[in-house]
mmCIF file of C-alpha atoms in Angstrom:
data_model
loop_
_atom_site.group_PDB
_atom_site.id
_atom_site.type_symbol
_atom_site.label_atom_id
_atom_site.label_comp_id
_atom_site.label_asym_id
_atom_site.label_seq_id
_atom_site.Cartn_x
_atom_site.Cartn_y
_atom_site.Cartn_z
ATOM 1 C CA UNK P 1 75.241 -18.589 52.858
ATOM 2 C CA UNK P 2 75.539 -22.480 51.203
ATOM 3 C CA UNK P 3 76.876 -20.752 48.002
ATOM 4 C CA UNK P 4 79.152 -18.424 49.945
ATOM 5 C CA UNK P 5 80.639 -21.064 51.826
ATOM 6 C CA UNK P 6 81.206 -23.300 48.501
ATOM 7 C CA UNK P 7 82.889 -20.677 46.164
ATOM 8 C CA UNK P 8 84.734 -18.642 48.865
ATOM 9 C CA UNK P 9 88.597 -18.478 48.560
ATOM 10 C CA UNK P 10 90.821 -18.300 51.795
ATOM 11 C CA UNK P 11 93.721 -16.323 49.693
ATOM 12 C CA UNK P 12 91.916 -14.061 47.481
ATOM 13 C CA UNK P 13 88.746 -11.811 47.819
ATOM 14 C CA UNK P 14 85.705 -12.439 47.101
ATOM 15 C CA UNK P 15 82.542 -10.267 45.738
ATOM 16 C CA UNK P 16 79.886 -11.884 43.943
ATOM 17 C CA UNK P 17 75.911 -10.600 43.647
ATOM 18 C CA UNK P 18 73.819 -13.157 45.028
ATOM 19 C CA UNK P 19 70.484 -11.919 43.591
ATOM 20 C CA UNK P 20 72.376 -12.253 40.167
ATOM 21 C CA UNK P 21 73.360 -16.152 40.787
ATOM 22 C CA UNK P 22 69.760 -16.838 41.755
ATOM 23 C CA UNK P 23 68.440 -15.099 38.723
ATOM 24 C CA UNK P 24 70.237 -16.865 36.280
ATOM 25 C CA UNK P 25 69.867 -20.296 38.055
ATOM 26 C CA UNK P 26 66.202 -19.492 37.917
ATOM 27 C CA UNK P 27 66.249 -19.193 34.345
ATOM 28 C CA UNK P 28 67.513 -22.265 34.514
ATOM 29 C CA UNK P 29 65.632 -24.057 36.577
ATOM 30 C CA UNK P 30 62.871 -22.286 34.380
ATOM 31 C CA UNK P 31 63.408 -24.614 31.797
ATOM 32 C CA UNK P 32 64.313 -27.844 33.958
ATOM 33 C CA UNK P 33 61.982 -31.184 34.372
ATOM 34 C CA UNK P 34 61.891 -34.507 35.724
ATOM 35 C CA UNK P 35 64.654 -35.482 38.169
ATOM 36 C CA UNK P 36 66.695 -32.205 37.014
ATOM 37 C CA UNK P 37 63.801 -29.795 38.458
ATOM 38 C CA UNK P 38 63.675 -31.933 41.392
ATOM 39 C CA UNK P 39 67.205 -31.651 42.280
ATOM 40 C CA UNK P 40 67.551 -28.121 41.632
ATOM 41 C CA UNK P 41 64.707 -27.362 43.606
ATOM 42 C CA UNK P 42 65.701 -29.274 46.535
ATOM 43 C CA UNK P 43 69.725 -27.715 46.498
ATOM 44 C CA UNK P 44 68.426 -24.058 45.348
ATOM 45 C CA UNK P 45 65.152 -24.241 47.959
ATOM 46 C CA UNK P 46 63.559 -22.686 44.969
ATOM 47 C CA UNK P 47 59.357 -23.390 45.273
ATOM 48 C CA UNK P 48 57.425 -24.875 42.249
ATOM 49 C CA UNK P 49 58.622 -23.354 38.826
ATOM 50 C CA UNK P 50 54.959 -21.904 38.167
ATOM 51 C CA UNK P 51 55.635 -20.160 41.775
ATOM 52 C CA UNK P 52 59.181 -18.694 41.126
ATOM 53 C CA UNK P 53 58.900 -16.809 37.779
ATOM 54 C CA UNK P 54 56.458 -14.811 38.977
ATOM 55 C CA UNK P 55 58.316 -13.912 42.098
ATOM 56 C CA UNK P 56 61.352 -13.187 40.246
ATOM 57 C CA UNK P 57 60.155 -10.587 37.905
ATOM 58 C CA UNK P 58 58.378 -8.936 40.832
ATOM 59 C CA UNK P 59 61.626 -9.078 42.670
ATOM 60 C CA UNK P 60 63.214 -7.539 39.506
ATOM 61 C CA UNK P 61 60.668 -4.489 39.066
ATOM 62 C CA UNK P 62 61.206 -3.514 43.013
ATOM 63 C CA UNK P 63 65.247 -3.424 42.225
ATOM 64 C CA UNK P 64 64.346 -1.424 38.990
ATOM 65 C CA UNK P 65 62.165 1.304 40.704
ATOM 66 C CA UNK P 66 65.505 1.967 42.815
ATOM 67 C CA UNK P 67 66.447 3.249 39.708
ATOM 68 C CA UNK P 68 64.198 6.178 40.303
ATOM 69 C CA UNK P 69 66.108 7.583 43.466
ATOM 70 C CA UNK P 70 67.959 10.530 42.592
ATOM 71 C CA UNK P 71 71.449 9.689 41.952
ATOM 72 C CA UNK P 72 71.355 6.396 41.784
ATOM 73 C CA UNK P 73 72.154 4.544 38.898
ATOM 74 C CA UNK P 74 70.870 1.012 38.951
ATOM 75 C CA UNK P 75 70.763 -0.956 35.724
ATOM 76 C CA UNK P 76 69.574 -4.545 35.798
ATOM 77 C CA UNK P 77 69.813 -6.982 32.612
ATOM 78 C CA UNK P 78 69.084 -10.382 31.194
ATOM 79 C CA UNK P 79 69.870 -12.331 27.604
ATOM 80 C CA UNK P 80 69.702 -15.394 26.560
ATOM 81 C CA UNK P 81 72.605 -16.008 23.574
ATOM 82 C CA UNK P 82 72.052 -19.264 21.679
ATOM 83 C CA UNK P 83 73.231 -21.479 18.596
ATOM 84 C CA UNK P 84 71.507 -20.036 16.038
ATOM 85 C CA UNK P 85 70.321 -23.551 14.317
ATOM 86 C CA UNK P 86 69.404 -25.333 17.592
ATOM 87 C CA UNK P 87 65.406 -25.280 18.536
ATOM 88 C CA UNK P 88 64.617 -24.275 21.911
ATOM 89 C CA UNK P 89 61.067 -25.168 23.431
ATOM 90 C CA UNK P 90 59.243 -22.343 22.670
ATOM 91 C CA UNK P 91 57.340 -22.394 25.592
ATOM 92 C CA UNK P 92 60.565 -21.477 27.735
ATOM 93 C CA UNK P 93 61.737 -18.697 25.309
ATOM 94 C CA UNK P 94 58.315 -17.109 26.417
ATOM 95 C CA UNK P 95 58.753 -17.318 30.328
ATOM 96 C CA UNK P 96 62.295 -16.319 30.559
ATOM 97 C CA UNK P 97 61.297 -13.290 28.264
ATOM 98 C CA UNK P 98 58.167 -12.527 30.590
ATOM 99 C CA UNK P 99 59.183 -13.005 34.065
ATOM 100 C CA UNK P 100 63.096 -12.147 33.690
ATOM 101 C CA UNK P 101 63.074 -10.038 30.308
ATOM 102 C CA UNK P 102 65.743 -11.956 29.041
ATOM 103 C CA UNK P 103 65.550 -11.575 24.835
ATOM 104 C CA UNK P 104 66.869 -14.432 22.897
ATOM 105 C CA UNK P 105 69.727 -13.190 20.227
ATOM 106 C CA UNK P 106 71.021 -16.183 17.803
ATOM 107 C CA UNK P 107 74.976 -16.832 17.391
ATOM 108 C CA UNK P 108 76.824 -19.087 15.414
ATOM 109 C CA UNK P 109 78.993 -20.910 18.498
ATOM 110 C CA UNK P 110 79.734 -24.046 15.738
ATOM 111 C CA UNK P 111 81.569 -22.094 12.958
ATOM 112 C CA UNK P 112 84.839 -21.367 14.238
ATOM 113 C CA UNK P 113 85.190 -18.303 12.168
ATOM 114 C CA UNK P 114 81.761 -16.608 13.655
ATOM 115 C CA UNK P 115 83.028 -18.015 17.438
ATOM 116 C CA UNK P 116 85.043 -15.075 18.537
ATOM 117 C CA UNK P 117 82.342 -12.765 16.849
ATOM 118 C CA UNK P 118 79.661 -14.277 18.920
ATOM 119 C CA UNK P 119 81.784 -13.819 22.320
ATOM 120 C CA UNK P 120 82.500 -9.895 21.458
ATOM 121 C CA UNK P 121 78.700 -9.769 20.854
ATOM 122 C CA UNK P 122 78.181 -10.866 24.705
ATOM 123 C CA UNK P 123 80.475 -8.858 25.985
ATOM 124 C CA UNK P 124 79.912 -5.992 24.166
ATOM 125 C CA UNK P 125 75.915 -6.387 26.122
ATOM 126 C CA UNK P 126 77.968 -7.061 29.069
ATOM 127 C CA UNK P 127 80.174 -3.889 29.365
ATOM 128 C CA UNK P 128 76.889 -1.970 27.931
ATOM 129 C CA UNK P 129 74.782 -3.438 30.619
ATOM 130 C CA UNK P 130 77.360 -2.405 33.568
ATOM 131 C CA UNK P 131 78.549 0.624 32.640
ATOM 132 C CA UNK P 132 82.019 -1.038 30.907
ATOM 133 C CA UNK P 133 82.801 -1.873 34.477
ATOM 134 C CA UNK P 134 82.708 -5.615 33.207
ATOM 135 C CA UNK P 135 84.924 -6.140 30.167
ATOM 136 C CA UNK P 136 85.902 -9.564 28.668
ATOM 137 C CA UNK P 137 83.524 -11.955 30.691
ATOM 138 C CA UNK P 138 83.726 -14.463 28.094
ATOM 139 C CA UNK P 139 87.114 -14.975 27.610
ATOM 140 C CA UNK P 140 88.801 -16.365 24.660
ATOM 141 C CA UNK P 141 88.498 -20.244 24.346
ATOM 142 C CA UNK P 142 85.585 -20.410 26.483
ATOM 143 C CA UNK P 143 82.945 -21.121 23.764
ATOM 144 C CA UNK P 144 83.399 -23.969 21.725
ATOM 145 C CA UNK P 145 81.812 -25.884 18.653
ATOM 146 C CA UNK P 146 79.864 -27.631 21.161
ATOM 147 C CA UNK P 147 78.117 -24.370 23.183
ATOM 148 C CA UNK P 148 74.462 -24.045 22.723
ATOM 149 C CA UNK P 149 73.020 -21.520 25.075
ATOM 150 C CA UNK P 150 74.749 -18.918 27.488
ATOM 151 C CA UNK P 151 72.497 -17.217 29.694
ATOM 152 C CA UNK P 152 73.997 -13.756 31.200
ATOM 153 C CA UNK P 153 72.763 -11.258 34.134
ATOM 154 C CA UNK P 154 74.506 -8.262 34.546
ATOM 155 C CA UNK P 155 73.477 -5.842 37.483
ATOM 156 C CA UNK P 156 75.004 -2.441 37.634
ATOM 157 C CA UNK P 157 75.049 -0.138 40.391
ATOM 158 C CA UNK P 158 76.267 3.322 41.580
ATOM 159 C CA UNK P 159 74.576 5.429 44.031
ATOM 160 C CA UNK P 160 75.245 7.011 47.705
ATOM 161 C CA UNK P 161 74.805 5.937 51.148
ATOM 162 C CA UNK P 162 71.396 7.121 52.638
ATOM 163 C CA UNK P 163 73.062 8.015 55.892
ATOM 164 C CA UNK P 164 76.902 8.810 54.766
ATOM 165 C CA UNK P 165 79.081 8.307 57.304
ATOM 166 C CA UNK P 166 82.141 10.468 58.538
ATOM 167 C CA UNK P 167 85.582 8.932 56.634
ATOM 168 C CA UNK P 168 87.435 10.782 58.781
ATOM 169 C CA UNK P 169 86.231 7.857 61.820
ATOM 170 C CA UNK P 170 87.083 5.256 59.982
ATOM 171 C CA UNK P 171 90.488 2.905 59.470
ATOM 172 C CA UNK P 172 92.361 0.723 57.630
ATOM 173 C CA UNK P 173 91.648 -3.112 59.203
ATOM 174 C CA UNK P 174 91.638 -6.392 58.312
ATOM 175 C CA UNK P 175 87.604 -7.815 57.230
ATOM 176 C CA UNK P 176 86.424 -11.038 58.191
ATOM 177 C CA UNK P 177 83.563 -12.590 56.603
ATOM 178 C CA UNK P 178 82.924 -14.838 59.846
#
């Protein structure tokens, strides 16, 4: 509801996955210390990082049994893009691959020429990931000489209503969020 209430927009509309915000602020907080992991913990109400990994990739194995249901297509996906010459503490690399099953792929953000190679890479995962329902995430000019990690989520679904409901009793109206 705090994040809703920050990022909402009172002339356009707004759609956003809140699971997927948490996730990737997790991974993020994943790798956070000192003062930084204090803060984040205190504005995200996210509990000890030894706590919240292991919560998050049990969260992420419920969503991906949903998978299972007959005709329902749910796809859920993490990566972890960075420059390909800057270290990383190992240590990290092997929790956000455990408890999110986010991979680490290397790109050359510094090289100008290998730049706009290294964004088609992502979003060529991204559409992949969602079913090309997401196309040009990274857009050009985003990444720059100075990038050194991009962390993406992508969550695809597609599937029915349990209990569908009769279109023919329902009606064009406005939708108010409050």
């Amino acid at each position: 509801v705090d994040l809703f209430k920050q990022i909402q927009s009172k002339s356009e509309n707004l759609i956003f996955s809140p699971y997927s915000i948490g996730t990737v602020l997790a991974m993020i907080y994943s790798g956070s210390g000192g003062k930084t992991a204090v803060e984040m913990s205190e504005v995200l109400y996210f509990p000890a990082q030894e706590l919240l990994d292991p919560v998050e990739s049990g969260m992420r194995e419920s969503m991906q049994a949903t998978d299972t249901m007959q005709g329902t297509d749910f796809r859920l996906a993490n990566a972890i893009w960075a420059q390909e010459d800057f270290s990383f503490l190992p240590d990290y690399l092997a929790r956000v691959e455990k408890y999110y099953d986010a991979p680490l792929s290397l790109l050359d953000f510094v090289e100008t020429s290998n730049r706009e190679e290294s964004r088609k890479k992502i979003n060529h995962w991204v559409e992949e990931k969602t079913n090309n329902r997401i196309q040009d995430l990274i857009q050009p000019g985003i990444l720059d000489a100075s990038t050194r990690l991009v962390l993406t989520n992508a969550i695809y679904f597609n599937g029915g209503w349990m209990f569908p409901f009769d279109t023919a009793a329902t009606f064009p109206s406005l939708f108010h969020t409050s």
